[in-house]
Amino acid sequence: MFFSRMLIPTLKENPAEAEAVSHILLFRAGMIRKLASGIYNYLPMGLRVLRKVERIVREEMNRAGAQEVLLPAVQPAELWQETGRWQIYGKELLRFKDRHGRDCCFGPTHEEVITDLVRKEVHSYRQLPLNLYQIQMKFRDEMRPRFGLIRGREFLMKDGYSFHVNEADAEACYQDMYAAYNRIFQRCGLRFKTVEADSGPIGGSFSHEFMVLAETGEDLLASCLACDYAANLEKAEVVPPATASGDAPAGSGPEEVATPDVRTVEEVAGFLNATPAEIIKTLIYETEKGPVAVLLRGDHEVNEVKVKNLLAVMDLTLAGAGRVQELTGGEVGFAGPFGLNLPIYADQAAAAMTTAVTGANKTGYHLVRVNPSRDIVMTQVADLRAITAQDPCPRCGGNIEILRGIEVGHIFKLGLKYSKALKATFLDEAGQEQFIYMGCYGIGVSRIVAAAIEQGHDGQGIVWPLALAPVQVGLVPISLNDQATKDAVFSLHDGLEKAGIEVLLDDRDERPGVKFKDCDLLGIPLRVVIGPKTLAAGQAEVRHRRSGETVMVPLGELLQYLQGCIRHELNEKG
RNA sequence: CGGGACGUGGCGCAGCCUGGUCAGCGCGCCUGCCUUGGGCGCAGGAGGUCCCCGGUUCAAAUCCGGGCGUCCCGACCA
């Protein structure tokens, strides 16, 4: 591969519109270009990386017994109406009409299509189980695409669906996929964490997400330092407080105190000379089942997913200022659990407090010396807050650390949701008609490209894991005007290619400095420099991108040396 | 969808407040010379509906109104 003939438009300056490192570097390295918000062109080098990820995913999926298919990107509305998602999905679903006026959408996911295929072709338990996957462009009309490839509207995804005669069989498949996913991300050379995830309204006993660890990740996860427990923050259980609740505080009951213009937890704490942990905050939420109040200790954060799951609601929104006034009688900042005509859900930590400060539902007033178990009528006490680094691990009691990650994979059991909606059934051994049990497994292929950069970069540019690099070796001649150098470098290029090594020869009429900069920016793992001086010594200089380490290698041993580096690097990752 | 910002040669920006003298700078690109171990130097050159529409004005990149696009924060996310 010759640099001079490739479309690799590298840039010296950062693009104004990019903020995330991966976005900036993909852009500067000439790997992607934006066509519209959240929609990108992949240029040759970017596409090569994407293909590398695809290839690893394919190999491991196939190895795990899955079969590749390719489903249509454009789907008819009828299927979505059958599952009811045509109505539910919202504006994220890109809808349009064909020339006949039929409603269509660009597929954001393919449960409908795959289930339709299977219901038509599978009728007997003898045909099951079946594990089908595809690697395909999806389109989700995100309200806010961001961070380049991390959250685009159009993105490449591997989505797989499995079909089973029963839940036990689905679970076995889930375990296979779990193992396959771990192999995939390992082979991609990523530092990642497998975490328990919220399975959402679809239910199912478990769900896992695969998170690439990066400071810039959009997701938070809790990970135990002592055992292997790790969970998405949305999911991580909080251990109930050890102190027994119900001890009445010494002295009298709730007392109203004037707290003019004191609204936030911090303000209340400061004003009453208390700590946030001695305050109960009352959040008023709107749901499709009506408004509710949620009680939390002042220093804790609500976990809305837990609240949603407890209430079994889809919509959960903090009430606006007007509604709060209407429902509590006080302005925002003075809501409390007394005299509310609402169901009250208390987090277990709030419920266990012995003496607390709450709002008085009257602007300018709070109540002190509140004992929740004695004074507050609580509809239900539950785990409703987000875990913190101060909480113990719910499994072993060890210390928890909170990490950031980028979700690159998600597996979960779908159960019968789609097979019931679409009537996908089979006849079992007894001739009984049964619904097919399903599983679902996704990988954000294009997102992995970006995630790898978020995790692998330095001041000079991208630092690819060898398995994902667009090419393995960058070959840089110091001067092409020197005939000996020119000859050496071209024959070396051919030799390496023949040996199956991916090499990019920088044959441009540029100064060495320019080539070094671009080589670093592109993140090519191994750089071979040939110049009159090294040539005279019968050697080549090999530089490792990640470590910056430079070694002189005799020309005769170069191929072997490079092969050794590549093999070592790839094998180490499984 | 709420909040904030931006839109000027391919890219990054200045100019706008205080209308004219303003279309400019750096990078990139083209030609030539020179140079060749970390984005070199010199000389010459090409390239712009100043996002769009409308208004104010003798005069608009600049002021006003509307629209479109893009980015950032938030909400949202099988």
PDB file of N, CA and C in Angstrom, chain A residues 200-259:
ATOM      1  N   GLY A 200     -34.516  -3.844  31.973  1.00  0.00           N
ATOM      2  CA  GLY A 200     -35.615  -2.992  31.540  1.00  0.00           C
ATOM      3  C   GLY A 200     -36.968  -3.673  31.611  1.00  0.00           C
ATOM      4  N   PRO A 201     -37.929  -3.058  30.977  1.00  0.00           N
ATOM      5  CA  PRO A 201     -39.302  -3.566  31.050  1.00  0.00           C
ATOM      6  C   PRO A 201     -39.449  -4.918  30.377  1.00  0.00           C
ATOM      7  N   ILE A 202     -38.468  -5.290  29.538  1.00  0.00           N
ATOM      8  CA  ILE A 202     -38.558  -6.570  28.860  1.00  0.00           C
ATOM      9  C   ILE A 202     -38.417  -7.706  29.867  1.00  0.00           C
ATOM     10  N   GLY A 203     -37.726  -7.404  30.961  1.00  0.00           N
ATOM     11  CA  GLY A 203     -37.608  -8.390  32.013  1.00  0.00           C
ATOM     12  C   GLY A 203     -36.497  -9.381  31.747  1.00  0.00           C
ATOM     13  N   GLY A 204     -36.647 -10.550  32.275  1.00  0.00           N
ATOM     14  CA  GLY A 204     -35.580 -11.535  32.150  1.00  0.00           C
ATOM     15  C   GLY A 204     -34.744 -11.472  33.400  1.00  0.00           C
ATOM     16  N   SER A 205     -34.170 -12.594  33.740  1.00  0.00           N
ATOM     17  CA  SER A 205     -33.474 -12.650  35.011  1.00  0.00           C
ATOM     18  C   SER A 205     -32.130 -11.967  34.959  1.00  0.00           C
ATOM     19  N   PHE A 206     -31.522 -11.881  33.767  1.00  0.00           N
ATOM     20  CA  PHE A 206     -30.261 -11.173  33.730  1.00  0.00           C
ATOM     21  C   PHE A 206     -29.954 -10.578  32.374  1.00  0.00           C
ATOM     22  N   SER A 207     -29.023  -9.706  32.424  1.00  0.00           N
ATOM     23  CA  SER A 207     -28.601  -8.970  31.251  1.00  0.00           C
ATOM     24  C   SER A 207     -27.214  -8.461  31.572  1.00  0.00           C
ATOM     25  N   HIS A 208     -26.334  -8.501  30.579  1.00  0.00           N
ATOM     26  CA  HIS A 208     -24.992  -7.969  30.809  1.00  0.00           C
ATOM     27  C   HIS A 208     -24.623  -6.956  29.746  1.00  0.00           C
ATOM     28  N   GLU A 209     -23.848  -5.978  30.183  1.00  0.00           N
ATOM     29  CA  GLU A 209     -23.311  -5.006  29.249  1.00  0.00           C
ATOM     30  C   GLU A 209     -21.797  -5.133  29.269  1.00  0.00           C
ATOM     31  N   PHE A 210     -21.206  -4.810  28.133  1.00  0.00           N
ATOM     32  CA  PHE A 210     -19.756  -4.853  28.019  1.00  0.00           C
ATOM     33  C   PHE A 210     -19.276  -3.425  27.856  1.00  0.00           C
ATOM     34  N   MET A 211     -18.514  -2.980  28.816  1.00  0.00           N
ATOM     35  CA  MET A 211     -18.117  -1.580  28.875  1.00  0.00           C
ATOM     36  C   MET A 211     -16.628  -1.418  28.624  1.00  0.00           C
ATOM     37  N   VAL A 212     -16.302  -0.586  27.662  1.00  0.00           N
ATOM     38  CA  VAL A 212     -14.904  -0.225  27.456  1.00  0.00           C
ATOM     39  C   VAL A 212     -14.604   0.887  28.453  1.00  0.00           C
ATOM     40  N   LEU A 213     -13.595   0.670  29.269  1.00  0.00           N
ATOM     41  CA  LEU A 213     -13.307   1.646  30.320  1.00  0.00           C
ATOM     42  C   LEU A 213     -12.627   2.874  29.725  1.00  0.00           C
ATOM     43  N   ALA A 214     -13.236   4.026  29.952  1.00  0.00           N
ATOM     44  CA  ALA A 214     -12.660   5.275  29.456  1.00  0.00           C
ATOM     45  C   ALA A 214     -13.243   6.428  30.241  1.00  0.00           C
ATOM     46  N   GLU A 215     -12.411   7.385  30.536  1.00  0.00           N
ATOM     47  CA  GLU A 215     -12.825   8.570  31.295  1.00  0.00           C
ATOM     48  C   GLU A 215     -14.011   9.278  30.646  1.00  0.00           C
ATOM     49  N   THR A 216     -14.046   9.202  29.330  1.00  0.00           N
ATOM     50  CA  THR A 216     -15.070   9.942  28.603  1.00  0.00           C
ATOM     51  C   THR A 216     -16.362   9.157  28.429  1.00  0.00           C
ATOM     52  N   GLY A 217     -16.428   7.966  29.029  1.00  0.00           N
ATOM     53  CA  GLY A 217     -17.609   7.125  28.858  1.00  0.00           C
ATOM     54  C   GLY A 217     -18.884   7.801  29.331  1.00  0.00           C
ATOM     55  N   GLU A 218     -19.982   7.481  28.678  1.00  0.00           N
ATOM     56  CA  GLU A 218     -21.263   8.069  29.042  1.00  0.00           C
ATOM     57  C   GLU A 218     -21.932   7.301  30.171  1.00  0.00           C
ATOM     58  N   ASP A 219     -21.487   6.064  30.388  1.00  0.00           N
ATOM     59  CA  ASP A 219     -22.117   5.238  31.416  1.00  0.00           C
ATOM     60  C   ASP A 219     -21.251   5.170  32.668  1.00  0.00           C
ATOM     61  N   LEU A 220     -21.933   5.052  33.793  1.00  0.00           N
ATOM     62  CA  LEU A 220     -21.224   4.865  35.054  1.00  0.00           C
ATOM     63  C   LEU A 220     -21.420   3.425  35.476  1.00  0.00           C
ATOM     64  N   LEU A 221     -20.368   2.851  36.051  1.00  0.00           N
ATOM     65  CA  LEU A 221     -20.515   1.501  36.535  1.00  0.00           C
ATOM     66  C   LEU A 221     -19.842   1.348  37.887  1.00  0.00           C
ATOM     67  N   ALA A 222     -20.386   0.428  38.661  1.00  0.00           N
ATOM     68  CA  ALA A 222     -19.837   0.163  39.984  1.00  0.00           C
ATOM     69  C   ALA A 222     -19.094  -1.157  39.917  1.00  0.00           C
ATOM     70  N   SER A 223     -17.870  -1.143  40.402  1.00  0.00           N
ATOM     71  CA  SER A 223     -17.061  -2.344  40.311  1.00  0.00           C
ATOM     72  C   SER A 223     -16.447  -2.633  41.670  1.00  0.00           C
ATOM     73  N   CYS A 224     -16.485  -3.896  42.089  1.00  0.00           N
ATOM     74  CA  CYS A 224     -15.940  -4.251  43.393  1.00  0.00           C
ATOM     75  C   CYS A 224     -14.439  -4.463  43.276  1.00  0.00           C
ATOM     76  N   LEU A 225     -13.700  -3.925  44.256  1.00  0.00           N
ATOM     77  CA  LEU A 225     -12.246  -4.075  44.240  1.00  0.00           C
ATOM     78  C   LEU A 225     -11.827  -5.435  44.789  1.00  0.00           C
ATOM     79  N   ALA A 226     -12.751  -6.085  45.512  1.00  0.00           N
ATOM     80  CA  ALA A 226     -12.391  -7.344  46.153  1.00  0.00           C
ATOM     81  C   ALA A 226     -12.860  -8.572  45.369  1.00  0.00           C
ATOM     82  N   CYS A 227     -14.093  -8.541  44.873  1.00  0.00           N
ATOM     83  CA  CYS A 227     -14.577  -9.697  44.121  1.00  0.00           C
ATOM     84  C   CYS A 227     -14.831  -9.276  42.685  1.00  0.00           C
ATOM     85  N   ASP A 228     -15.482 -10.131  41.898  1.00  0.00           N
ATOM     86  CA  ASP A 228     -15.635  -9.752  40.494  1.00  0.00           C
ATOM     87  C   ASP A 228     -17.007  -9.145  40.194  1.00  0.00           C
ATOM     88  N   TYR A 229     -17.671  -8.680  41.222  1.00  0.00           N
ATOM     89  CA  TYR A 229     -18.958  -8.018  41.005  1.00  0.00           C
ATOM     90  C   TYR A 229     -18.759  -6.701  40.265  1.00  0.00           C
ATOM     91  N   ALA A 230     -19.546  -6.485  39.246  1.00  0.00           N
ATOM     92  CA  ALA A 230     -19.548  -5.204  38.547  1.00  0.00           C
ATOM     93  C   ALA A 230     -20.926  -5.023  37.958  1.00  0.00           C
ATOM     94  N   ALA A 231     -21.431  -3.818  38.030  1.00  0.00           N
ATOM     95  CA  ALA A 231     -22.776  -3.572  37.523  1.00  0.00           C
ATOM     96  C   ALA A 231     -22.894  -2.154  37.009  1.00  0.00           C
ATOM     97  N   ASN A 232     -23.767  -2.001  36.056  1.00  0.00           N
ATOM     98  CA  ASN A 232     -24.112  -0.660  35.613  1.00  0.00           C
ATOM     99  C   ASN A 232     -24.689   0.059  36.835  1.00  0.00           C
ATOM    100  N   LEU A 233     -24.370   1.332  36.954  1.00  0.00           N
ATOM    101  CA  LEU A 233     -24.844   2.085  38.110  1.00  0.00           C
ATOM    102  C   LEU A 233     -26.373   2.029  38.228  1.00  0.00           C
ATOM    103  N   GLU A 234     -27.028   1.940  37.084  1.00  0.00           N
ATOM    104  CA  GLU A 234     -28.498   1.867  37.073  1.00  0.00           C
ATOM    105  C   GLU A 234     -28.981   0.610  37.775  1.00  0.00           C
ATOM    106  N   LYS A 235     -28.129  -0.384  37.755  1.00  0.00           N
ATOM    107  CA  LYS A 235     -28.533  -1.700  38.233  1.00  0.00           C
ATOM    108  C   LYS A 235     -27.994  -1.998  39.636  1.00  0.00           C
ATOM    109  N   ALA A 236     -26.811  -1.479  39.943  1.00  0.00           N
ATOM    110  CA  ALA A 236     -26.105  -1.862  41.166  1.00  0.00           C
ATOM    111  C   ALA A 236     -26.976  -1.721  42.409  1.00  0.00           C
ATOM    112  N   GLU A 237     -27.102  -2.827  43.113  1.00  0.00           N
ATOM    113  CA  GLU A 237     -27.932  -2.840  44.316  1.00  0.00           C
ATOM    114  C   GLU A 237     -27.191  -2.161  45.457  1.00  0.00           C
ATOM    115  N   VAL A 238     -27.970  -1.502  46.306  1.00  0.00           N
ATOM    116  CA  VAL A 238     -27.390  -0.870  47.476  1.00  0.00           C
ATOM    117  C   VAL A 238     -27.759  -1.710  48.694  1.00  0.00           C
ATOM    118  N   VAL A 239     -26.752  -2.025  49.485  1.00  0.00           N
ATOM    119  CA  VAL A 239     -26.993  -2.815  50.692  1.00  0.00           C
ATOM    120  C   VAL A 239     -27.774  -1.958  51.696  1.00  0.00           C
ATOM    121  N   PRO A 240     -28.824  -2.516  52.303  1.00  0.00           N
ATOM    122  CA  PRO A 240     -29.608  -1.732  53.265  1.00  0.00           C
ATOM    123  C   PRO A 240     -28.725  -1.302  54.432  1.00  0.00           C
ATOM    124  N   PRO A 241     -29.046  -0.158  55.037  1.00  0.00           N
ATOM    125  CA  PRO A 241     -28.231   0.331  56.147  1.00  0.00           C
ATOM    126  C   PRO A 241     -28.208  -0.676  57.296  1.00  0.00           C
ATOM    127  N   ALA A 242     -27.043  -0.801  57.918  1.00  0.00           N
ATOM    128  CA  ALA A 242     -26.873  -1.797  58.969  1.00  0.00           C
ATOM    129  C   ALA A 242     -27.606  -1.397  60.244  1.00  0.00           C
ATOM    130  N   THR A 243     -27.645  -0.087  60.507  1.00  0.00           N
ATOM    131  CA  THR A 243     -28.268   0.373  61.744  1.00  0.00           C
ATOM    132  C   THR A 243     -29.749   0.048  61.746  1.00  0.00           C
ATOM    133  N   ALA A 244     -30.213  -0.451  62.860  1.00  0.00           N
ATOM    134  CA  ALA A 244     -31.625  -0.770  62.981  1.00  0.00           C
ATOM    135  C   ALA A 244     -32.434   0.513  62.933  1.00  0.00           C
ATOM    136  N   SER A 245     -33.507   0.470  62.183  1.00  0.00           N
ATOM    137  CA  SER A 245     -34.333   1.675  62.097  1.00  0.00           C
ATOM    138  C   SER A 245     -35.377   1.648  63.203  1.00  0.00           C
ATOM    139  N   GLY A 246     -36.058   2.736  63.348  1.00  0.00           N
ATOM    140  CA  GLY A 246     -37.185   2.746  64.264  1.00  0.00           C
ATOM    141  C   GLY A 246     -36.874   3.291  65.631  1.00  0.00           C
ATOM    142  N   ASP A 247     -35.604   3.550  65.925  1.00  0.00           N
ATOM    143  CA  ASP A 247     -35.306   4.141  67.222  1.00  0.00           C
ATOM    144  C   ASP A 247     -35.858   5.557  67.260  1.00  0.00           C
ATOM    145  N   ALA A 248     -36.713   5.792  68.162  1.00  0.00           N
ATOM    146  CA  ALA A 248     -37.291   7.136  68.261  1.00  0.00           C
ATOM    147  C   ALA A 248     -36.215   8.075  68.781  1.00  0.00           C
ATOM    148  N   PRO A 249     -36.175   9.241  68.238  1.00  0.00           N
ATOM    149  CA  PRO A 249     -35.180  10.198  68.706  1.00  0.00           C
ATOM    150  C   PRO A 249     -35.572  10.710  70.083  1.00  0.00           C
ATOM    151  N   ALA A 250     -34.579  11.076  70.849  1.00  0.00           N
ATOM    152  CA  ALA A 250     -34.888  11.689  72.144  1.00  0.00           C
ATOM    153  C   ALA A 250     -35.658  12.970  71.892  1.00  0.00           C
ATOM    154  N   GLY A 251     -36.540  13.261  72.744  1.00  0.00           N
ATOM    155  CA  GLY A 251     -37.244  14.535  72.628  1.00  0.00           C
ATOM    156  C   GLY A 251     -38.512  14.428  71.799  1.00  0.00           C
ATOM    157  N   SER A 252     -39.007  15.578  71.456  1.00  0.00           N
ATOM    158  CA  SER A 252     -40.321  15.653  70.847  1.00  0.00           C
ATOM    159  C   SER A 252     -40.291  15.363  69.359  1.00  0.00           C
ATOM    160  N   GLY A 253     -41.463  15.398  68.764  1.00  0.00           N
ATOM    161  CA  GLY A 253     -41.634  15.073  67.357  1.00  0.00           C
ATOM    162  C   GLY A 253     -41.323  16.241  66.451  1.00  0.00           C
ATOM    163  N   PRO A 254     -41.833  16.178  65.215  1.00  0.00           N
ATOM    164  CA  PRO A 254     -41.509  17.194  64.210  1.00  0.00           C
ATOM    165  C   PRO A 254     -41.864  18.597  64.676  1.00  0.00           C
ATOM    166  N   GLU A 255     -40.994  19.497  64.304  1.00  0.00           N
ATOM    167  CA  GLU A 255     -41.237  20.899  64.665  1.00  0.00           C
ATOM    168  C   GLU A 255     -40.937  21.760  63.460  1.00  0.00           C
ATOM    169  N   GLU A 256     -41.805  22.712  63.228  1.00  0.00           N
ATOM    170  CA  GLU A 256     -41.666  23.573  62.059  1.00  0.00           C
ATOM    171  C   GLU A 256     -40.696  24.709  62.370  1.00  0.00           C
ATOM    172  N   VAL A 257     -39.790  24.951  61.443  1.00  0.00           N
ATOM    173  CA  VAL A 257     -38.899  26.098  61.617  1.00  0.00           C
ATOM    174  C   VAL A 257     -38.913  26.922  60.330  1.00  0.00           C
ATOM    175  N   ALA A 258     -38.749  28.209  60.491  1.00  0.00           N
ATOM    176  CA  ALA A 258     -38.738  29.100  59.329  1.00  0.00           C
ATOM    177  C   ALA A 258     -37.390  28.985  58.634  1.00  0.00           C
ATOM    178  N   THR A 259     -37.450  28.753  57.323  1.00  0.00           N
ATOM    179  CA  THR A 259     -36.212  28.641  56.538  1.00  0.00           C
ATOM    180  C   THR A 259     -36.396  29.487  55.270  1.00  0.00           C
TER     181      THR A 259
END
